[in-house]
PDB file of C-alpha atoms in Angstrom:
ATOM      1  CA  MET A 985      84.805 108.376  69.388  1.00  0.00           C
ATOM      2  CA  GLN A 986      86.557 110.929  71.426  1.00  0.00           C
ATOM      3  CA  ALA A 987      84.880 113.755  69.404  1.00  0.00           C
ATOM      4  CA  GLN A 988      81.511 112.219  69.989  1.00  0.00           C
ATOM      5  CA  LEU A 989      82.122 111.761  73.642  1.00  0.00           C
ATOM      6  CA  ARG A 990      83.369 115.335  73.998  1.00  0.00           C
ATOM      7  CA  GLU A 991      80.270 116.753  72.168  1.00  0.00           C
ATOM      8  CA  THR A 992      77.922 114.574  74.245  1.00  0.00           C
ATOM      9  CA  ALA A 993      79.560 115.516  77.505  1.00  0.00           C
ATOM     10  CA  THR A 994      79.224 119.193  76.662  1.00  0.00           C
ATOM     11  CA  GLU A 995      75.552 118.911  75.935  1.00  0.00           C
ATOM     12  CA  LEU A 996      74.958 116.728  79.016  1.00  0.00           C
ATOM     13  CA  ALA A 997      76.895 119.169  81.273  1.00  0.00           C
ATOM     14  CA  ALA A 998      74.759 122.014  80.175  1.00  0.00           C
ATOM     15  CA  VAL A 999      71.595 119.979  81.012  1.00  0.00           C
ATOM     16  CA  LEU A1000      72.864 118.749  84.328  1.00  0.00           C
ATOM     17  CA  TRP A1001      74.601 121.804  85.801  1.00  0.00           C
ATOM     18  CA  ARG A1002      74.885 125.532  85.243  1.00  0.00           C
ATOM     19  CA  GLU A1003      78.355 125.610  86.629  1.00  0.00           C
ATOM     20  CA  HIS A1004      80.545 122.816  85.287  1.00  0.00           C
ATOM     21  CA  THR A1005      84.048 122.048  83.905  1.00  0.00           C
ATOM     22  CA  VAL A1006      84.480 119.571  81.108  1.00  0.00           C
ATOM     23  CA  TYR A1007      87.865 118.026  80.474  1.00  0.00           C
ATOM     24  CA  ARG A1008      89.555 114.995  78.894  1.00  0.00           C
ATOM     25  CA  GLU A1009      90.871 112.035  80.839  1.00  0.00           C
ATOM     26  CA  ARG A1010      94.046 110.251  80.215  1.00  0.00           C
ATOM     27  CA  GLY A1011      92.250 107.093  79.063  1.00  0.00           C
ATOM     28  CA  GLY A1012      90.327 108.962  76.322  1.00  0.00           C
ATOM     29  CA  GLY A1013      87.226 109.634  78.267  1.00  0.00           C
ATOM     30  CA  VAL A1014      85.658 112.928  79.325  1.00  0.00           C
ATOM     31  CA  VAL A1015      84.891 114.248  82.820  1.00  0.00           C
ATOM     32  CA  ILE A1016      82.153 116.618  83.792  1.00  0.00           C
ATOM     33  CA  ARG A1017      82.999 118.192  87.017  1.00  0.00           C
ATOM     34  CA  GLY A1018      80.342 120.039  89.138  1.00  0.00           C
ATOM     35  CA  ASP A1019      82.277 121.664  91.992  1.00  0.00           C
ATOM     36  CA  HIS A1020      79.270 123.413  93.490  1.00  0.00           C
ATOM     37  CA  VAL A1021      77.371 120.147  93.959  1.00  0.00           C
ATOM     38  CA  ARG A1022      80.654 118.285  94.874  1.00  0.00           C
ATOM     39  CA  ARG A1023      80.065 115.453  92.196  1.00  0.00           C
ATOM     40  CA  TRP A1024      81.720 114.359  88.950  1.00  0.00           C
ATOM     41  CA  ILE A1025      80.622 112.246  86.007  1.00  0.00           C
ATOM     42  CA  SER A1026      82.879 110.454  83.580  1.00  0.00           C
ATOM     43  CA  LEU A1027      82.137 109.261  80.131  1.00  0.00           C
ATOM     44  CA  ALA A1028      84.512 106.655  78.732  1.00  0.00           C
ATOM     45  CA  PRO A1029      84.529 104.624  75.613  1.00  0.00           C
ATOM     46  CA  THR A1030      83.596 100.886  75.776  1.00  0.00           C
ATOM     47  CA  GLY A1031      84.217  98.135  73.360  1.00  0.00           C
ATOM     48  CA  GLY A1032      80.731  98.523  71.910  1.00  0.00           C
ATOM     49  CA  ARG A1033      79.855 100.945  69.066  1.00  0.00           C
ATOM     50  CA  ASP A1034      78.113 104.154  70.151  1.00  0.00           C
ATOM     51  CA  GLN A1035      78.128 103.049  73.922  1.00  0.00           C
ATOM     52  CA  ALA A1036      79.893 104.707  76.856  1.00  0.00           C
ATOM     53  CA  LEU A1037      80.652 103.758  80.375  1.00  0.00           C
ATOM     54  CA  VAL A1038      79.251 106.458  82.679  1.00  0.00           C
ATOM     55  CA  ARG A1039      80.755 106.620  86.207  1.00  0.00           C
ATOM     56  CA  ALA A1040      79.728 108.927  88.987  1.00  0.00           C
ATOM     57  CA  GLY A1041      81.580 110.039  92.085  1.00  0.00           C
ATOM     58  CA  ARG A1042      82.097 112.566  94.680  1.00  0.00           C
ATOM     59  CA  ILE A1043      84.543 115.548  95.014  1.00  0.00           C
ATOM     60  CA  LEU A1044      86.285 115.470  98.373  1.00  0.00           C
ATOM     61  CA  ASP A1045      87.447 118.360 100.519  1.00  0.00           C
ATOM     62  CA  GLY A1046      90.340 120.025  98.844  1.00  0.00           C
ATOM     63  CA  GLY A1047      89.133 119.345  95.356  1.00  0.00           C
ATOM     64  CA  THR A1048      90.362 115.805  94.919  1.00  0.00           C
ATOM     65  CA  THR A1049      87.981 113.186  93.467  1.00  0.00           C
ATOM     66  CA  ALA A1050      86.981 110.114  95.197  1.00  0.00           C
ATOM     67  CA  PRO A1051      86.918 106.891  93.114  1.00  0.00           C
ATOM     68  CA  ALA A1052      83.720 106.169  91.202  1.00  0.00           C
ATOM     69  CA  ARG A1053      80.913 104.842  93.328  1.00  0.00           C
ATOM     70  CA  LEU A1054      78.544 103.827  90.591  1.00  0.00           C
ATOM     71  CA  GLU A1055      78.821 103.057  86.900  1.00  0.00           C
ATOM     72  CA  ALA A1056      76.440 102.119  83.970  1.00  0.00           C
ATOM     73  CA  VAL A1057      76.760 101.435  80.287  1.00  0.00           C
ATOM     74  CA  VAL A1058      74.584 103.734  78.125  1.00  0.00           C
ATOM     75  CA  ASP A1059      73.861 104.016  74.490  1.00  0.00           C
ATOM     76  CA  LEU A1060      74.987 107.413  73.139  1.00  0.00           C
ATOM     77  CA  THR A1061      72.428 107.329  70.276  1.00  0.00           C
ATOM     78  CA  SER A1062      69.516 107.525  72.708  1.00  0.00           C
ATOM     79  CA  GLY A1063      69.704 111.214  73.176  1.00  0.00           C
ATOM     80  CA  THR A1064      70.769 113.717  75.757  1.00  0.00           C
ATOM     81  CA  ALA A1065      67.548 113.687  77.794  1.00  0.00           C
ATOM     82  CA  GLU A1066      67.819 109.895  78.439  1.00  0.00           C
ATOM     83  CA  LEU A1067      71.436 110.119  79.061  1.00  0.00           C
ATOM     84  CA  ALA A1068      70.820 112.926  81.626  1.00  0.00           C
ATOM     85  CA  ALA A1069      68.228 110.725  83.337  1.00  0.00           C
ATOM     86  CA  VAL A1070      70.696 107.999  83.847  1.00  0.00           C
ATOM     87  CA  CYS A1071      73.261 110.468  85.086  1.00  0.00           C
ATOM     88  CA  ARG A1072      70.799 111.997  87.535  1.00  0.00           C
ATOM     89  CA  ARG A1073      69.896 108.542  88.900  1.00  0.00           C
ATOM     90  CA  LEU A1074      73.609 107.754  89.423  1.00  0.00           C
ATOM     91  CA  LEU A1075      74.268 111.161  90.969  1.00  0.00           C
ATOM     92  CA  ALA A1076      71.183 110.718  93.381  1.00  0.00           C
ATOM     93  CA  GLU A1077      72.501 107.284  94.438  1.00  0.00           C
ATOM     94  CA  THR A1078      75.989 108.645  94.974  1.00  0.00           C
ATOM     95  CA  ALA A1079      74.592 111.555  97.077  1.00  0.00           C
ATOM     96  CA  ALA A1080      72.520 109.047  99.104  1.00  0.00           C
ATOM     97  CA  GLU A1081      75.494 106.892  99.869  1.00  0.00           C
ATOM     98  CA  ALA A1082      77.514 109.909 100.868  1.00  0.00           C
ATOM     99  CA  ALA A1083      74.838 111.592 103.019  1.00  0.00           C
ATOM    100  CA  PRO A1084      75.513 109.850 106.348  1.00  0.00           C
ATOM    101  CA  SER A1085      79.273 110.467 106.304  1.00  0.00           C
ATOM    102  CA  THR A1086      78.931 114.202 105.273  1.00  0.00           C
ATOM    103  CA  ALA A1087      76.286 114.802 108.004  1.00  0.00           C
ATOM    104  CA  GLY A1088      78.592 113.387 110.667  1.00  0.00           C
ATOM    105  CA  ALA A1089      76.063 110.677 111.739  1.00  0.00           C
ATOM    106  CA  ALA A1090      77.074 107.213 112.482  1.00  0.00           C
ATOM    107  CA  ARG A1091      76.918 104.871 109.566  1.00  0.00           C
ATOM    108  CA  PRO A1092      73.761 102.625 109.728  1.00  0.00           C
ATOM    109  CA  ALA A1093      74.431  98.923 110.429  1.00  0.00           C
ATOM    110  CA  ARG A1094      74.305  96.933 107.256  1.00  0.00           C
ATOM    111  CA  ALA A1095      72.003  93.989 107.089  1.00  0.00           C
ATOM    112  CA  ALA A1096      73.733  90.593 107.179  1.00  0.00           C
ATOM    113  CA  ARG A1097      73.836  88.621 104.068  1.00  0.00           C
ATOM    114  CA  PRO A1098      71.540  85.529 103.949  1.00  0.00           C
ATOM    115  CA  GLY A1099      73.461  82.601 105.344  1.00  0.00           C
ATOM    116  CA  ARG A1100      76.063  84.635 107.173  1.00  0.00           C
ATOM    117  CA  ALA A1101      76.086  85.386 110.932  1.00  0.00           C
ATOM    118  CA  SER A1102      76.866  88.830 112.090  1.00  0.00           C
ATOM    119  CA  ARG A1103      80.080  89.312 113.958  1.00  0.00           C
ATOM    120  CA  PRO A1104      79.520  90.455 117.609  1.00  0.00           C
ATOM    121  CA  GLY A1105      81.634  93.123 119.043  1.00  0.00           C
ATOM    122  CA  ARG A1106      82.504  94.958 115.852  1.00  0.00           C
ATOM    123  CA  ALA A1107      81.282  98.277 117.015  1.00  0.00           C
ATOM    124  CA  GLU A1108      83.512  98.155 120.071  1.00  0.00           C
ATOM    125  CA  GLY A1109      86.498  97.304 118.040  1.00  0.00           C
ATOM    126  CA  ARG A1110      85.955 100.246 115.740  1.00  0.00           C
ATOM    127  CA  ALA A1111      85.607 102.662 118.754  1.00  0.00           C
ATOM    128  CA  LYS A1112      88.791 101.170 120.270  1.00  0.00           C
ATOM    129  CA  ALA A1113      90.756 101.418 117.005  1.00  0.00           C
ATOM    130  CA  ALA A1114      89.570 105.147 116.569  1.00  0.00           C
ATOM    131  CA  ARG A1115      91.057 106.303 119.863  1.00  0.00           C
ATOM    132  CA  PRO A1116      94.567 107.738 119.682  1.00  0.00           C
ATOM    133  CA  ARG A1117      97.418 105.677 120.998  1.00  0.00           C
ATOM    134  CA  ARG A1118      98.850 106.540 124.198  1.00  0.00           C
ATOM    135  CA  GLY A1119     102.155 105.460 126.020  1.00  0.00           C
ATOM    136  CA  ARG A1120     105.220 104.200 124.147  1.00  0.00           C
ATOM    137  CA  HIS A1121     106.079 106.221 121.009  1.00  0.00           C
ATOM    138  CA  THR A1122     109.002 104.019 119.778  1.00  0.00           C
ATOM    139  CA  GLY A1123     108.077 100.433 119.067  1.00  0.00           C
ATOM    140  CA  VAL A1124     110.137  97.399 119.908  1.00  0.00           C
ATOM    141  CA  GLY A1125     111.199  96.890 116.311  1.00  0.00           C
ATOM    142  CA  SER A1126     112.635 100.373 116.258  1.00  0.00           C
ATOM    143  CA  TRP A1127     114.683  99.693 119.393  1.00  0.00           C
ATOM    144  CA  VAL A1128     116.095  96.545 117.943  1.00  0.00           C
ATOM    145  CA  VAL A1129     117.154  98.372 114.776  1.00  0.00           C
ATOM    146  CA  LEU A1130     118.710 101.158 116.869  1.00  0.00           C
ATOM    147  CA  LEU A1131     120.602  98.661 118.996  1.00  0.00           C
ATOM    148  CA  CYS A1132     121.943  96.876 115.908  1.00  0.00           C
ATOM    149  CA  VAL A1133     123.153 100.155 114.311  1.00  0.00           C
ATOM    150  CA  GLY A1134     124.803 101.117 117.656  1.00  0.00           C
ATOM    151  CA  GLY A1135     126.542  97.713 117.798  1.00  0.00           C
ATOM    152  CA  VAL A1136     127.896  98.202 114.243  1.00  0.00           C
ATOM    153  CA  VAL A1137     129.176 101.607 115.003  1.00  0.00           C
ATOM    154  CA  ALA A1138     130.785 100.408 118.328  1.00  0.00           C
ATOM    155  CA  TYR A1139     132.441  97.429 116.346  1.00  0.00           C
ATOM    156  CA  TRP A1140     133.803  99.872 113.681  1.00  0.00           C
ATOM    157  CA  ALA A1141     135.056 102.258 116.420  1.00  0.00           C
ATOM    158  CA  TYR A1142     136.775  99.379 118.236  1.00  0.00           C
ATOM    159  CA  SER A1143     138.332  97.978 115.088  1.00  0.00           C
ATOM    160  CA  VAL A1144     139.686 101.384 114.070  1.00  0.00           C
ATOM    161  CA  PHE A1145     140.708 102.959 117.316  1.00  0.00           C
ATOM    162  CA  GLY A1146     140.904 100.042 119.781  1.00  0.00           C
ATOM    163  CA  ALA A1147     142.845  97.379 117.849  1.00  0.00           C
ATOM    164  CA  GLY A1148     145.465  99.654 116.403  1.00  0.00           C
ATOM    165  CA  ALA A1149     146.464 101.298 119.713  1.00  0.00           C
ATOM    166  CA  TYR A1150     148.136  98.173 121.095  1.00  0.00           C
TER     167      TYR A1150
END
């Protein structure tokens, strides 16, 4: 199965992108990485015969990969063209999801699920949470720990130096 995945991934990579890197994953799958388009595709074996789990995701700044955004199970016997069409659809949906965040625009409000009321004041809470904290740098819990450690050191010093002097 690994040899079939590797061969399929190499053919698929040549169809999808001119510049690509194909490498093996730890779990036995194969990853096709397109650094110039900042996307990756993974082909992993499934329990079914001649089937693979195709996952698509983004490549973040610095070259690290984000977790898979979309996935689909495909039949490897269907051919490279059909497999490439599925991968292009997944990549397009991944790019569409990532477009607002890469453009620096605000994320559009999601529609509320049927039967659920939207929560008022969420935008204000996000704006408030995004602001840097000002004021006290050391929290109350840290002061309590420091006082306890100071008390233990003072008790030790008293027991060693103070009690033996009399």
